[in-house]
Structures are given as structure tokens and as C-alpha cells.
mmCIF file of C-alpha atoms and ligand atoms in Angstrom:
data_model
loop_
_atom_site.group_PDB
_atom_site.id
_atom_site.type_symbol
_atom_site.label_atom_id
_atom_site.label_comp_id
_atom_site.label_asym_id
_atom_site.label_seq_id
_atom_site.Cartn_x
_atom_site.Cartn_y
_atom_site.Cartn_z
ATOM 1 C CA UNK A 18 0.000 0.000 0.000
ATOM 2 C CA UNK A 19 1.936 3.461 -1.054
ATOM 3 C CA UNK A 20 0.293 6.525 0.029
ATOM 4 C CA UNK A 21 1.300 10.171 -1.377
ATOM 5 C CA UNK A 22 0.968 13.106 1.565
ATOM 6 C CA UNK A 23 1.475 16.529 0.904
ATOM 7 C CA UNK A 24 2.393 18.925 3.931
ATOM 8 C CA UNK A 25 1.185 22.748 3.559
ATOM 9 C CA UNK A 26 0.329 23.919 7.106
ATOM 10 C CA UNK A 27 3.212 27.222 7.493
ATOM 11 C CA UNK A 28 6.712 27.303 5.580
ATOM 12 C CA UNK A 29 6.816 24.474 3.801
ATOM 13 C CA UNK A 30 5.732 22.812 1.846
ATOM 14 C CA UNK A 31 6.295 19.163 1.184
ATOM 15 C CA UNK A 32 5.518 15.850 -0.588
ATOM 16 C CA UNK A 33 6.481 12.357 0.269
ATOM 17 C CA UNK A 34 5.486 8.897 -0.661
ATOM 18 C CA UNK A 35 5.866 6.055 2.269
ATOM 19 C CA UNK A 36 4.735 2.144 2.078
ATOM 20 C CA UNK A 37 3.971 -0.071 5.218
ATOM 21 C CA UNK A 38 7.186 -1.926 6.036
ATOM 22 C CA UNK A 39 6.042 -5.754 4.562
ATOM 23 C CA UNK A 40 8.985 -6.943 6.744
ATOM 24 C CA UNK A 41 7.877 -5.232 10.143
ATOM 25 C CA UNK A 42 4.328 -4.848 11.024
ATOM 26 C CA UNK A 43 3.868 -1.093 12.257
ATOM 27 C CA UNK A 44 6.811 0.214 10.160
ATOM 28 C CA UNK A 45 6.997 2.938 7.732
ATOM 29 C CA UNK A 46 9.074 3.126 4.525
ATOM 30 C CA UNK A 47 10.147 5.983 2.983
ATOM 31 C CA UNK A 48 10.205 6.044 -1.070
ATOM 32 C CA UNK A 49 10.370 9.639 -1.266
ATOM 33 C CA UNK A 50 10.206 12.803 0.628
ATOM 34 C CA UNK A 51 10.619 16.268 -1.125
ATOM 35 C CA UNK A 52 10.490 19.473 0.441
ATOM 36 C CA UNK A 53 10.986 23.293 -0.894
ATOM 37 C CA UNK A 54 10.360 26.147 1.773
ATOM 38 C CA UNK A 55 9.575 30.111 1.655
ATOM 39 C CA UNK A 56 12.366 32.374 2.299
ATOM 40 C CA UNK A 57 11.525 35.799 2.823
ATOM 41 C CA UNK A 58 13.857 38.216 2.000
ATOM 42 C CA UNK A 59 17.142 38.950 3.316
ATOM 43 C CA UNK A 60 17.332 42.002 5.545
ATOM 44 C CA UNK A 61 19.552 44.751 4.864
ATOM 45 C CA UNK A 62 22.493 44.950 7.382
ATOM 46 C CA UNK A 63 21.234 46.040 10.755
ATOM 47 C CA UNK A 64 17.471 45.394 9.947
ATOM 48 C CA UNK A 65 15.634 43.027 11.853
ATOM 49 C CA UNK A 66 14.524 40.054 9.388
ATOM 50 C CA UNK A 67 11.085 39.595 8.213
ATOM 51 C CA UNK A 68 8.858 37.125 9.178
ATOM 52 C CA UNK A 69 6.752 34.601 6.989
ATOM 53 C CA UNK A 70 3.716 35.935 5.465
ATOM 54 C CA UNK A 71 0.628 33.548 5.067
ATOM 55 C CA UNK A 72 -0.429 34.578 1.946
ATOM 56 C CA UNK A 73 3.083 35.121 0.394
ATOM 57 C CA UNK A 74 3.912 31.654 1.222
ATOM 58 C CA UNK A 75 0.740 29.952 0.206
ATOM 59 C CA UNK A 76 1.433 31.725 -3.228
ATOM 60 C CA UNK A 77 4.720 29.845 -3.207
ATOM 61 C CA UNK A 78 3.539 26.302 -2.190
ATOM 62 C CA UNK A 79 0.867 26.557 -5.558
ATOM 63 C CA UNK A 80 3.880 27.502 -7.317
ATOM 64 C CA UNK A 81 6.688 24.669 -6.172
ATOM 65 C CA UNK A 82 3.742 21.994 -5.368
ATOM 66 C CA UNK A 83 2.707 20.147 -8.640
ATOM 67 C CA UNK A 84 6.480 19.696 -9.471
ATOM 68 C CA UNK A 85 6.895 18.358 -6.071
ATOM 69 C CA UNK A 86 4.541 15.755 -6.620
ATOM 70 C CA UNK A 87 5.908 14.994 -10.182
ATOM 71 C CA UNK A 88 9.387 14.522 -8.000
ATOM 72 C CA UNK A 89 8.167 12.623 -5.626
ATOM 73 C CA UNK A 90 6.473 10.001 -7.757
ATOM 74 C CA UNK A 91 9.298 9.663 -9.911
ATOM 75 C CA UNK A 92 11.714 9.126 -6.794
ATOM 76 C CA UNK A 93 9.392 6.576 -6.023
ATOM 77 C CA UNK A 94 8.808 4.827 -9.259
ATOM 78 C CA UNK A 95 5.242 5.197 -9.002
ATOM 79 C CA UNK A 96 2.157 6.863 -11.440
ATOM 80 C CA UNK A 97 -0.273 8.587 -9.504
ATOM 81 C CA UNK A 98 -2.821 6.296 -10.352
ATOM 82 C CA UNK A 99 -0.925 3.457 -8.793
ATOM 83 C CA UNK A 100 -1.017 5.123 -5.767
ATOM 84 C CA UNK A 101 -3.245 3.844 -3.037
ATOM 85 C CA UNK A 102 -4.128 6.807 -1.326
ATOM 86 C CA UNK A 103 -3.402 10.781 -1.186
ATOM 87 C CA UNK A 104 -3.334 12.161 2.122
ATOM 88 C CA UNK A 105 -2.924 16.028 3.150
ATOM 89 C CA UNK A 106 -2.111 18.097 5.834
ATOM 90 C CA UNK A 107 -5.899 18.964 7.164
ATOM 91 C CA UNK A 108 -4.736 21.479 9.959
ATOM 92 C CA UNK A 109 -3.673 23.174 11.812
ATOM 93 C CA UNK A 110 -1.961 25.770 10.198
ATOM 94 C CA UNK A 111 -2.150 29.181 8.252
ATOM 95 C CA UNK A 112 -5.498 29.113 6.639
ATOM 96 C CA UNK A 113 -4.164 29.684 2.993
ATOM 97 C CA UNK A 114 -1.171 27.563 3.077
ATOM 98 C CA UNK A 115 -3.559 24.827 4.095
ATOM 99 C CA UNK A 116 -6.154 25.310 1.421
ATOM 100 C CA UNK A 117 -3.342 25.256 -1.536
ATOM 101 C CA UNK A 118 -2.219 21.512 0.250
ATOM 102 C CA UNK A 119 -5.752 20.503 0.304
ATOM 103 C CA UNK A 120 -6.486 21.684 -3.275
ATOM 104 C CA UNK A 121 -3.628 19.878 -4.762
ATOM 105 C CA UNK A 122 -4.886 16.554 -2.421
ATOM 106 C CA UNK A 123 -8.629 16.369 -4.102
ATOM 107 C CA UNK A 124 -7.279 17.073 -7.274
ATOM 108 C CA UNK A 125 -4.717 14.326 -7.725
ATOM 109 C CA UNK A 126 -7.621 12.286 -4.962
ATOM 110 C CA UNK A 127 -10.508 13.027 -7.803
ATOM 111 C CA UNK A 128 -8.513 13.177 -11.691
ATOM 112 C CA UNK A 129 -6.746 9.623 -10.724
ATOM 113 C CA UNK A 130 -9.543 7.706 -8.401
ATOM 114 C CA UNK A 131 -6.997 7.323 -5.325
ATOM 115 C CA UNK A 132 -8.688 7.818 -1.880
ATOM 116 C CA UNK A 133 -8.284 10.854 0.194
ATOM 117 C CA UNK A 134 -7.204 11.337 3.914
ATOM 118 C CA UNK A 135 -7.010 14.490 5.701
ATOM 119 C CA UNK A 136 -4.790 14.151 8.899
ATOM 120 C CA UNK A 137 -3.646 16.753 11.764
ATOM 121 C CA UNK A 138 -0.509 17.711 11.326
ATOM 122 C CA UNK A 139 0.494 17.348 15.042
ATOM 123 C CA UNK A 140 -0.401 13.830 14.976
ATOM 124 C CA UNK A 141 1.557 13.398 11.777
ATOM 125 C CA UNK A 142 4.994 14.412 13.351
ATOM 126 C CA UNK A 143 4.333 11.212 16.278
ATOM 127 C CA UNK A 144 3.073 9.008 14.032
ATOM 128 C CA UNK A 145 6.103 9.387 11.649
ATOM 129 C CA UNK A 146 8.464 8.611 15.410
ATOM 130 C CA UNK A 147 6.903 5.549 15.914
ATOM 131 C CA UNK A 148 6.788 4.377 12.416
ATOM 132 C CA UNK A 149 10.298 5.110 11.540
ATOM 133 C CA UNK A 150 12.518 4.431 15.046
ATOM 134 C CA UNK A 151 10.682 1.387 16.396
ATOM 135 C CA UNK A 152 8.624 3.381 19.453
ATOM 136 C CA UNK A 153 5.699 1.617 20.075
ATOM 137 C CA UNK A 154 3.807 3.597 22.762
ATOM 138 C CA UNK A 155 5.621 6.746 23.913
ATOM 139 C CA UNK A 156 5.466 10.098 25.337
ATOM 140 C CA UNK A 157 6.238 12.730 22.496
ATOM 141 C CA UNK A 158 8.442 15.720 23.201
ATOM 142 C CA UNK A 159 7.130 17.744 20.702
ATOM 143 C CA UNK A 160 9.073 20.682 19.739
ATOM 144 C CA UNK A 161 8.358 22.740 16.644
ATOM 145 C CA UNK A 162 7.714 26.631 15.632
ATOM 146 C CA UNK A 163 4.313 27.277 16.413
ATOM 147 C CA UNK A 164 3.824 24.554 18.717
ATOM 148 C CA UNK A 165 5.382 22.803 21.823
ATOM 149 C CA UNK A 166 3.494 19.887 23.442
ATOM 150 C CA UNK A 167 3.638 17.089 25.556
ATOM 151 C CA UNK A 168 1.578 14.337 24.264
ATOM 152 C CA UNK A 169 0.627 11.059 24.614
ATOM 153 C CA UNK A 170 -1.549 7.870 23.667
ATOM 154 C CA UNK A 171 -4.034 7.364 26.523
ATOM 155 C CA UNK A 172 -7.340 6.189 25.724
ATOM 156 C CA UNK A 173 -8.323 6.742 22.723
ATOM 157 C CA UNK A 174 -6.996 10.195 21.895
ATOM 158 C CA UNK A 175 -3.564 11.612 22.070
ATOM 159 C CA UNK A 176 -3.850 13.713 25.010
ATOM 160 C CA UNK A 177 -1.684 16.908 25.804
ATOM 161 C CA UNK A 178 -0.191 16.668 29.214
ATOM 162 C CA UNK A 179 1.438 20.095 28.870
ATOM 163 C CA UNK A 180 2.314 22.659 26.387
ATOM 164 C CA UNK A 181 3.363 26.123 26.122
ATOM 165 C CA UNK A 182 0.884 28.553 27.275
ATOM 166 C CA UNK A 183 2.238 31.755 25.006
ATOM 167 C CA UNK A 184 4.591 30.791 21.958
ATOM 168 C CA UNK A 185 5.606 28.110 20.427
ATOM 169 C CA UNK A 186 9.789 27.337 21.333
ATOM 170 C CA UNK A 187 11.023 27.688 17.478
ATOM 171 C CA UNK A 188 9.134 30.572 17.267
ATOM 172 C CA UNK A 189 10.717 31.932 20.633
ATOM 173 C CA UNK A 190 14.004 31.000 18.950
ATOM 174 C CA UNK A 191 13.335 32.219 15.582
ATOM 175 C CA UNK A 192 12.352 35.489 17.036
ATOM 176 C CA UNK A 193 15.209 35.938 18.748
ATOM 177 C CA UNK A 194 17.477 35.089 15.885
ATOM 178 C CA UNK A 195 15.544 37.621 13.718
ATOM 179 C CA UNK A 196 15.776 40.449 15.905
ATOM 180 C CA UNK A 197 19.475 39.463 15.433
ATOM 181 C CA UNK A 198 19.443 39.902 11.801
ATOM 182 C CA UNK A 199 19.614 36.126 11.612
ATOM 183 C CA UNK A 200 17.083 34.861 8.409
ATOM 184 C CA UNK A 201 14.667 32.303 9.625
ATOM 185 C CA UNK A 202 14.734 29.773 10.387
ATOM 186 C CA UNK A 203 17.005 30.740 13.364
ATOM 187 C CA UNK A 204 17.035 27.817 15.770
ATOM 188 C CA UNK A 205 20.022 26.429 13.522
ATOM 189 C CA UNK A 206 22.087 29.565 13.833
ATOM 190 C CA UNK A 207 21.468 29.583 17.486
ATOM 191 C CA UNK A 208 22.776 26.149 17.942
ATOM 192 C CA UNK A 209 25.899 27.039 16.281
ATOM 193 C CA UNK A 210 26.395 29.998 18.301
ATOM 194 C CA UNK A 211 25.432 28.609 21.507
ATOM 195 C CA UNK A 212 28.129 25.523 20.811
ATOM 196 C CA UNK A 213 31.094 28.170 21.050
ATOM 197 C CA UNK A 214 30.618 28.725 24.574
ATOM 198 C CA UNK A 215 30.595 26.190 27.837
ATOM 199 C CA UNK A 216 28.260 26.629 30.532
ATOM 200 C CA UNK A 217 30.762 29.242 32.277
ATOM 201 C CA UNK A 218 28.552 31.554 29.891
ATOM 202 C CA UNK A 219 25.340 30.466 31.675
ATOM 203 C CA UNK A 220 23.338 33.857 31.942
ATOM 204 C CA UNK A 221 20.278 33.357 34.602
ATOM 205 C CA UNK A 222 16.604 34.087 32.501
ATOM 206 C CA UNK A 223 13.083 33.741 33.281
ATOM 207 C CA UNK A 224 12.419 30.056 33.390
ATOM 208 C CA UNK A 225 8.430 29.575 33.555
ATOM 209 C CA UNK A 226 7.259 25.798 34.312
ATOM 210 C CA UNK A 227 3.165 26.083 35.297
ATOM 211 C CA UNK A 228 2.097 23.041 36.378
ATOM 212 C CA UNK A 229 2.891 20.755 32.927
ATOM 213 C CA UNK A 230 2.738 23.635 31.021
ATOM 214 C CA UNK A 231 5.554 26.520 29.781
ATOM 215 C CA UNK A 232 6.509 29.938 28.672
ATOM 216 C CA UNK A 233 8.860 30.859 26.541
ATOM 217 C CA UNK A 234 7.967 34.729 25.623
ATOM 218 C CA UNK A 235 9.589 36.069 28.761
ATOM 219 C CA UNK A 236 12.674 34.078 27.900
ATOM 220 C CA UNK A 237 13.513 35.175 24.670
ATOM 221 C CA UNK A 238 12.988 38.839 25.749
ATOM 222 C CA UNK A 239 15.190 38.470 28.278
ATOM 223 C CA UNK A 240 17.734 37.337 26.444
ATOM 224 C CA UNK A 241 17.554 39.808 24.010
ATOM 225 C CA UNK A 242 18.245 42.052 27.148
ATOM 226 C CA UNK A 243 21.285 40.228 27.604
ATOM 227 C CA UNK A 244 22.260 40.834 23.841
ATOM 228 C CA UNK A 245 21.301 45.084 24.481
ATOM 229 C CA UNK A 246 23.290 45.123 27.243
ATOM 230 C CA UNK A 247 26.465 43.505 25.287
ATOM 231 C CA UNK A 248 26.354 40.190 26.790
ATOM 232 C CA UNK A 249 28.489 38.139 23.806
ATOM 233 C CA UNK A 250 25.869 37.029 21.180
ATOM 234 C CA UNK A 251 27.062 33.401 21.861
ATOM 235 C CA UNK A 252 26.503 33.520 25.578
ATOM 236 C CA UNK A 253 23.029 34.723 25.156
ATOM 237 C CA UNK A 254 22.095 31.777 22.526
ATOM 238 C CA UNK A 255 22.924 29.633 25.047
ATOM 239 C CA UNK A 256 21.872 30.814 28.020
ATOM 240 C CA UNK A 257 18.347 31.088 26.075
ATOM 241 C CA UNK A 258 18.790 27.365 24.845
ATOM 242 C CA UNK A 259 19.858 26.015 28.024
ATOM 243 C CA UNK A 260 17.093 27.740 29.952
ATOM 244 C CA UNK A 261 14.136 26.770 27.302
ATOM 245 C CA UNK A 262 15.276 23.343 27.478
ATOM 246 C CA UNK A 263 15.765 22.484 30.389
ATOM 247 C CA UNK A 264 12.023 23.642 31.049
ATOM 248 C CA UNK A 265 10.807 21.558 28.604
ATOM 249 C CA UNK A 266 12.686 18.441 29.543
ATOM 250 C CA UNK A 267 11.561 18.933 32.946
ATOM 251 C CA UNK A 268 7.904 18.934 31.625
ATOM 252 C CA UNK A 269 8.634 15.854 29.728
ATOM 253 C CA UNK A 270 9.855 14.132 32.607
ATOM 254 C CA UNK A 271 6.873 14.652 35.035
ATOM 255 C CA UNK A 272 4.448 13.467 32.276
ATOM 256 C CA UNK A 273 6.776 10.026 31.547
ATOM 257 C CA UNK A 274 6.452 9.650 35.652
ATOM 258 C CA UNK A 275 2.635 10.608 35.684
ATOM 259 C CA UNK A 276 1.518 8.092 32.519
ATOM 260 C CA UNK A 277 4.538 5.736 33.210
ATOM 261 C CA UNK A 278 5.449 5.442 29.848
ATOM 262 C CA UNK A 279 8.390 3.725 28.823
ATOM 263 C CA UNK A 280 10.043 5.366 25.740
ATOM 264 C CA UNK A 281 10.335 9.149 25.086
ATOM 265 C CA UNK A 282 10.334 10.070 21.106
ATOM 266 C CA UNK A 283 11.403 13.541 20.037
ATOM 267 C CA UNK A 284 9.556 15.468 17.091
ATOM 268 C CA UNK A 285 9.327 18.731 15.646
ATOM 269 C CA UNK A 286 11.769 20.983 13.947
ATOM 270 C CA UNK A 287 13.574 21.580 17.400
ATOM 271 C CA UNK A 288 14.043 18.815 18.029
ATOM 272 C CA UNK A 289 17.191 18.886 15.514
ATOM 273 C CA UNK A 290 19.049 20.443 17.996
ATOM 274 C CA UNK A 291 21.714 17.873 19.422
ATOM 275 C CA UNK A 292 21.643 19.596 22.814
ATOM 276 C CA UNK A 293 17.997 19.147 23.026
ATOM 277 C CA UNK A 294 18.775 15.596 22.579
ATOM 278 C CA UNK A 295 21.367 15.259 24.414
ATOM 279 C CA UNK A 296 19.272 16.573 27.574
ATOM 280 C CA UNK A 297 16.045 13.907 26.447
ATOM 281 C CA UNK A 298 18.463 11.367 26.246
ATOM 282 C CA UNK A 299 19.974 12.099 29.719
ATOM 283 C CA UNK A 300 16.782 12.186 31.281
ATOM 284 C CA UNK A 301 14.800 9.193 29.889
ATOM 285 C CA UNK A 302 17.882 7.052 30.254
ATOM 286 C CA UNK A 303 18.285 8.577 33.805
ATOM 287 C CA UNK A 304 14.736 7.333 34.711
ATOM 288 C CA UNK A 305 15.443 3.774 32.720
ATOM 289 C CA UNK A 306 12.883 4.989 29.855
ATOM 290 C CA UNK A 307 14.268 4.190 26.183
ATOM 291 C CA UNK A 308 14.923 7.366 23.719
ATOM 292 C CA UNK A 309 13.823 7.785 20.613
ATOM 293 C CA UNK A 310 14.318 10.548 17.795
ATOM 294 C CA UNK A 311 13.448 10.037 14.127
ATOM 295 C CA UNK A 312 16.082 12.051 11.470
ATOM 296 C CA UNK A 313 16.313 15.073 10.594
ATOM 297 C CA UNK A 314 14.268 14.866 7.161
ATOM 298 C CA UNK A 315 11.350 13.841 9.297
ATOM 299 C CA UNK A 316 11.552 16.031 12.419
ATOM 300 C CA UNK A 317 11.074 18.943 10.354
ATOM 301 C CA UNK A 318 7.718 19.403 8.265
ATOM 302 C CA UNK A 319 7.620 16.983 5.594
ATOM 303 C CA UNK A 320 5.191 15.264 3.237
ATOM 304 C CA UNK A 321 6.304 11.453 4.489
ATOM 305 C CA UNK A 322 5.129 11.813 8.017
ATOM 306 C CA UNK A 323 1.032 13.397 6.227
ATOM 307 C CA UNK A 324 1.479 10.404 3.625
ATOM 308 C CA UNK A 325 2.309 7.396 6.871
ATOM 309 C CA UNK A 326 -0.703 8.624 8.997
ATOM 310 C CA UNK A 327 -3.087 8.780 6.121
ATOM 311 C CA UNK A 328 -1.950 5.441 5.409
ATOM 312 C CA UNK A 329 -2.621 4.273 8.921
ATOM 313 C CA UNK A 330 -5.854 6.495 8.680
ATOM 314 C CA UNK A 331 -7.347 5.169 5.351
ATOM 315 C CA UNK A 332 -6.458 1.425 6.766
ATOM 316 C CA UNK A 333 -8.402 1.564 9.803
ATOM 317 C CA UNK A 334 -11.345 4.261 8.605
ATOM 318 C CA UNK A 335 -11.386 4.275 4.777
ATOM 319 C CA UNK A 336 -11.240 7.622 2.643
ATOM 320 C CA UNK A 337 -12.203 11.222 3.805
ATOM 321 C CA UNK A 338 -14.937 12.454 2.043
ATOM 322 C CA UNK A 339 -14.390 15.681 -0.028
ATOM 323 C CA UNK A 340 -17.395 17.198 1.614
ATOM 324 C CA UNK A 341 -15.000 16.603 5.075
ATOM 325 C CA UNK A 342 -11.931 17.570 3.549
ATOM 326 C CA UNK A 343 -12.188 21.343 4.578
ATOM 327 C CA UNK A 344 -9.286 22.846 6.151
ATOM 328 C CA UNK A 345 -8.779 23.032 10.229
ATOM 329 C CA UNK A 346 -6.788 26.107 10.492
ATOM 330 C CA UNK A 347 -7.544 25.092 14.956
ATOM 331 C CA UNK A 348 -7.834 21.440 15.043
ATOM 332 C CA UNK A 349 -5.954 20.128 18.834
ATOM 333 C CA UNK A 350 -3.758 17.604 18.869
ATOM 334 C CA UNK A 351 -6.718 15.940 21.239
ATOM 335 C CA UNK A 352 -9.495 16.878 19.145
ATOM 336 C CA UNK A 353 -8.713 13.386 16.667
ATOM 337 C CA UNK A 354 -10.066 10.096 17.339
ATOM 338 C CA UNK A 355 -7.255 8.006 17.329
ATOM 339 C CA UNK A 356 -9.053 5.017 15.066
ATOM 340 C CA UNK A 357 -5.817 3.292 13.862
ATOM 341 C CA UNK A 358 -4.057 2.150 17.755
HETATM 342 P P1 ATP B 14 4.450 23.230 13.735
HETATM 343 O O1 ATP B 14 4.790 21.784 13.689
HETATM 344 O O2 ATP B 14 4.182 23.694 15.097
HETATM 345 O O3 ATP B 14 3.380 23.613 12.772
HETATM 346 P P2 ATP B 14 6.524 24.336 12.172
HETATM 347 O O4 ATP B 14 5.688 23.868 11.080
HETATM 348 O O5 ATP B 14 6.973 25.739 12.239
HETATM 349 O O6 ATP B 14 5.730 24.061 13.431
HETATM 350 P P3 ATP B 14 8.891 22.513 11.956
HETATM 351 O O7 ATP B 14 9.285 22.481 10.524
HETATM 352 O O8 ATP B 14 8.547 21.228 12.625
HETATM 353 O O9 ATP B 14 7.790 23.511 12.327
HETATM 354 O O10 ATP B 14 10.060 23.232 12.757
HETATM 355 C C1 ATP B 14 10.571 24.477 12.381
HETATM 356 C C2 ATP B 14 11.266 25.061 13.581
HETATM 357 O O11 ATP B 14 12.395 24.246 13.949
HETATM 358 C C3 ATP B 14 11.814 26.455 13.359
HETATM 359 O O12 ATP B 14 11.379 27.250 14.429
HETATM 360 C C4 ATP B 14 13.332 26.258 13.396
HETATM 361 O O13 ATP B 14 14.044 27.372 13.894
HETATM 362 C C5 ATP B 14 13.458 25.076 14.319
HETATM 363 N N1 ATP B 14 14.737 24.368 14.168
HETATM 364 C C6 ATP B 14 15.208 23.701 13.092
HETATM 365 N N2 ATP B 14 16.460 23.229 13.340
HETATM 366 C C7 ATP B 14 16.765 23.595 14.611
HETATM 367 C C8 ATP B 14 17.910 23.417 15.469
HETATM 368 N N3 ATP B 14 18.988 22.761 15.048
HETATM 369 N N4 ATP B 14 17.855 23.925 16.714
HETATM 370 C C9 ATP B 14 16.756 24.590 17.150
HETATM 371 N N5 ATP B 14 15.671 24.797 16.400
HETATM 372 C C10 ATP B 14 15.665 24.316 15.153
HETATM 373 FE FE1 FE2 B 15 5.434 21.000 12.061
#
């Protein structure tokens, strides 16, 4: 079974092609997974950078999609017509980057007979964890731009034990870098610049932990103080990254003690950053929990983790009606019925 899924929900926007592994029941394999993303412009010296425009970059995912699709299929050595399903990125996202992914989904869905499955994009970036690194039932650090969550599988639903109650982390980051000049996305640049210095540079910031849930707004400003008051660039990016992270790890651990889960999985585009790893891996081997963290392809938005969950979707429900295949611009992590564990 070879399903197509195209991701559309901010910057990017993305088209893989995935089978179910015949050799290992629950496993996902990757025949192709394409990706182009918007770039807005490079500031002028001095300028803060500017940030991504919903319409601008829907504009740019009609443009780049159909021969993203053509790419895909030919990495795969498929026709669309021999493909088995077409899933898309249903929500939630920016509301007109979503409705060019969906548009391109019903129209391949409807000109070649394939079924169609909308999935949440949240969902997507687990689903692809336990499909691609052997997980079978863990707690998701999930660590992206707009979002940061805590989730797992308990009855039913995936359920959010915490998450951030202003901004999302890699937006936090990506902020930050921007007011710096730095292009987004930032959170790269950041890691570099926090890896020159040890923690002798450890600035004290705001660190906000609420319960399960976290902050990150506070943070960032106040480590852009650090930068206007000529604290070394470097030293700030790390006191910033050392001070998010260790909030969210902490988070992570009290909801692997609360549903005593055994394996933590990272996913999201931040969770590309090795020292985010490292910290996961510390704790959940501390605790004697196993670690888990898909590559890098796949932690960032991509159309192979849309195409494995409507795979999994379309197996255990059948095909999303176009009628239901509006976009979700809000749709929670916990608003899907889980149908397919
Ligand atoms: P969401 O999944 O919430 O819709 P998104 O679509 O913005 O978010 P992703 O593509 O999953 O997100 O992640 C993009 C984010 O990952 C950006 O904020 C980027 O700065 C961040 N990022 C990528 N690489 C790194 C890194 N090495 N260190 C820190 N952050 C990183
Ligand atoms: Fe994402």
C-alpha cells in the first residue's frame, strides 16, 4: 500500500510517498520525501529580518507543489494512479497555506480515483516517530515553531499533558534570531552559536514551568536584554537554549512519571538540535525509559510523516470524504479520534 501526503500547514511545503514496512508490522518506509520552503527576503544589514507571510507563502507552495509531486512520484517509481491513497495536511496551520495543500490533495484524490485522507498535522509528526525508530507507545516531546506539546496515547486520543501557554519554542528561537538579523529559520544559527561557549557563559533568565505547562515569551525577551546590554551574542544563545530546554525536559519528565510510559520520542523541527537531545536522552535514560528521535528529514515538516498517517488512517477508517476535507486552520492535537491504535 503506497500513500502520497502533501504537507502545507506554514513554511513548507512538502511531498512524500511512504509504504507499510512488509517486513515489520507497524513500520513505515520511505520512497520519497521532497520538500521546498519560503524564504523571505534577506534584511539589509542592521534590519531586523522579516517574518513569513501567510499569503506570500501559500502563493509559493501553488507555485513549487505540482512539481513536487511529479518529483516525488518519480523518486518513487510510481504513477499517480498506482497510488493507493493521497493524504494532506488537514490542519492546523495558516489558513491559505492549508487550502493550496488541500487543493492539490482532491485534485490528484478526484482526476486519478486514489482515496483521500485528511490528517492533523500534530499527529503526523508522532506518528512518523513511531513508524520510523521502532517506538511503540511513547510520550512525544514535541518541539516545533508554532507549537510545543507534551503528548501522549491514553485512551483513545492523544492527550496533551502540557504545552506552552504563550509561543511556540522555534518561534521563541526564531524570534530571537531575527531580531538578530539572523534569516529564519534561526534555531540552527542559534545552535551554532550557543556551541562556542561552555556553561561558564550560563546567563540566569526567566524560566516559567506552570504546572505541565511553559513559557517561553519572557525568555527570549530576556535574552535579548542580555544581547542590548552587550552580553556576547554566543553567551546569550545559550543561556536562552539552556534555559528553554531544560524547562521543557523537565515537563517531559513529570508526564513520563505521571503516565509511566516507557520510551520518550522527540519530534518537531527543534528537536534537531543535538543539545535538546542530548538533555532527552539524559533524562529518559536517567529514569530507565528508552529514547527515541526520528532524522532530521522527518523532524522537520515533511510530506512522508502526512502520507504514513493517512496510510494508517485510510487502513483503519477508509477515505475522507471531499465534503469533510475542509481545512482546520484550529484542530488540537486531542481533538482526533485516534481510530488506527
Ligand atoms: P508546527 O509543527 O508547530 O506547525 P513548524 O511547522 O513551524 O511548526 P517545523 O518544521 O517542525 O515547524 O520546525 C521548524 C522550527 O524548527 C523552526 O522554528 C526552526 O528554527 C526550528 N529548528 C530547526 N532546526 C533547529 C535546530 N537545530 N535547533 C533549534 N531549532 C531548530
Ligand atoms: Fe510541524
Amino acid at each position: 500500500m503506497a500513500v502520497l501526503g502533501i504537507e502545507g500547514t506554514a513554511h513548507t511545503v512538502g511531498v512524500g510517498v511512504v509504504e507499510a514496512d512488509p517486513d515489520a508490522p507497524g513500520r513505515c518506509r520511505v520512497l520519497a520525501n521532497v520538500r521546498d520552503m519560503v524564504r523571505p527576503p534577506r534584511p539589509e544589514s542592521g534590519e531586523a529580518a522579516a517574518g513569513i507571510h501567510p499569503r506570500e507563502a501559500a502563493h509559493h507552495h501553488a507555485e513549487v507543489g505540482p512539481e513536487l509531486v511529479r518529483r516525488a512520484l518519480d523518486e518513487a517509481g510510481l504513477e499517480a494512479a498506482d497510488l493507493d491513497g493521497v493524504a494532506f495536511s488537514q490542519g492546523p496551520g495558516l489558513g491559505p497555506c492549508l487550502r493550496v495543500a488541500a487543493t492539490m490533495a482532491r485534485a490528484l484524490s478526484l482526476r486519478h480515483g486514489v482515496p483521500l485522507a485528511g490528517v492533523n498535522h500534530c499527529v503526523a509528526h508522532l506518528e512518523i516517530g513511531t513508524g520510523l525508530t521502532g517506538a511503540d507507545d511513547p510520550l512525544l516531546l514535541y518541539a516545533s515553531g508554532a507549537n510545543t506539546q507534551v503528548i501522549a496515547h491514553v485512551r483513545g486520543r492523544y492527550r496533551v499533558f502540557g504545552e506552552t501557554l504563550d509561543i511556540g519554542i522555534g518561534n521563541g528561537l526564531d524570534k530571537f534570531a531575527r531580531d538578530n538579523g539572523i534569516p529564519f529559520p534561526g534555531g540552527p544559527r542559534i545552535e551554532q552559536e550557543a556551541a562556542r561557549v561552555g556553561p561558564e557563559a550560563l546567563h540566569p533568565l526567566p524560566y516559567t514551568v506552570k504546572g505541565m505547562d511553559l513559557c517561553f515569551a519572557g525568555t527570549a525577551i530576556a535574552a535579548q536584554r542580555l544581547v542590548d546590554r552587550g552580553v556576547p551574542f554566543p553567551e546569550a544563545c545559550y543561556s536562552l537554549q539552556e534555559t528553554a530546554f531544560a524547562s521543557l525536559v523537565e515537563v517531559a519528565e513529570r508526564a513520563l512519571a505521571h503516565t509511566r510510559k516507557q520510551e520518550l520520542l522527540l519530534g518537531g523541527g527543534v528537536a534537531c538540535n543535538a543539545r535538546l537531545q542530548e538533555m532527552a536522552r539524559e533524562m529518559a535514560e536517567a529514569r530507565g525509559a528508552s529514547f527515541h528521535c526520528p532524522p532530521r528529514p522527518v523532524l522537520v515538516d515533511n510530506g512522508a510523516m502526512i502520507a504514513w498517517t493517512g496510510l494508517l488512517k485510510l487502513r483503519a477508517e477508509g477515505p475522507t470524504a471531499v465534503a469533510d476535507s475542509a481545512v482546520r486552520p484550529y484542530e488540537r492535537t486531542d481533538a482526533v479520534e485516534v481510530t488506527w491504535r
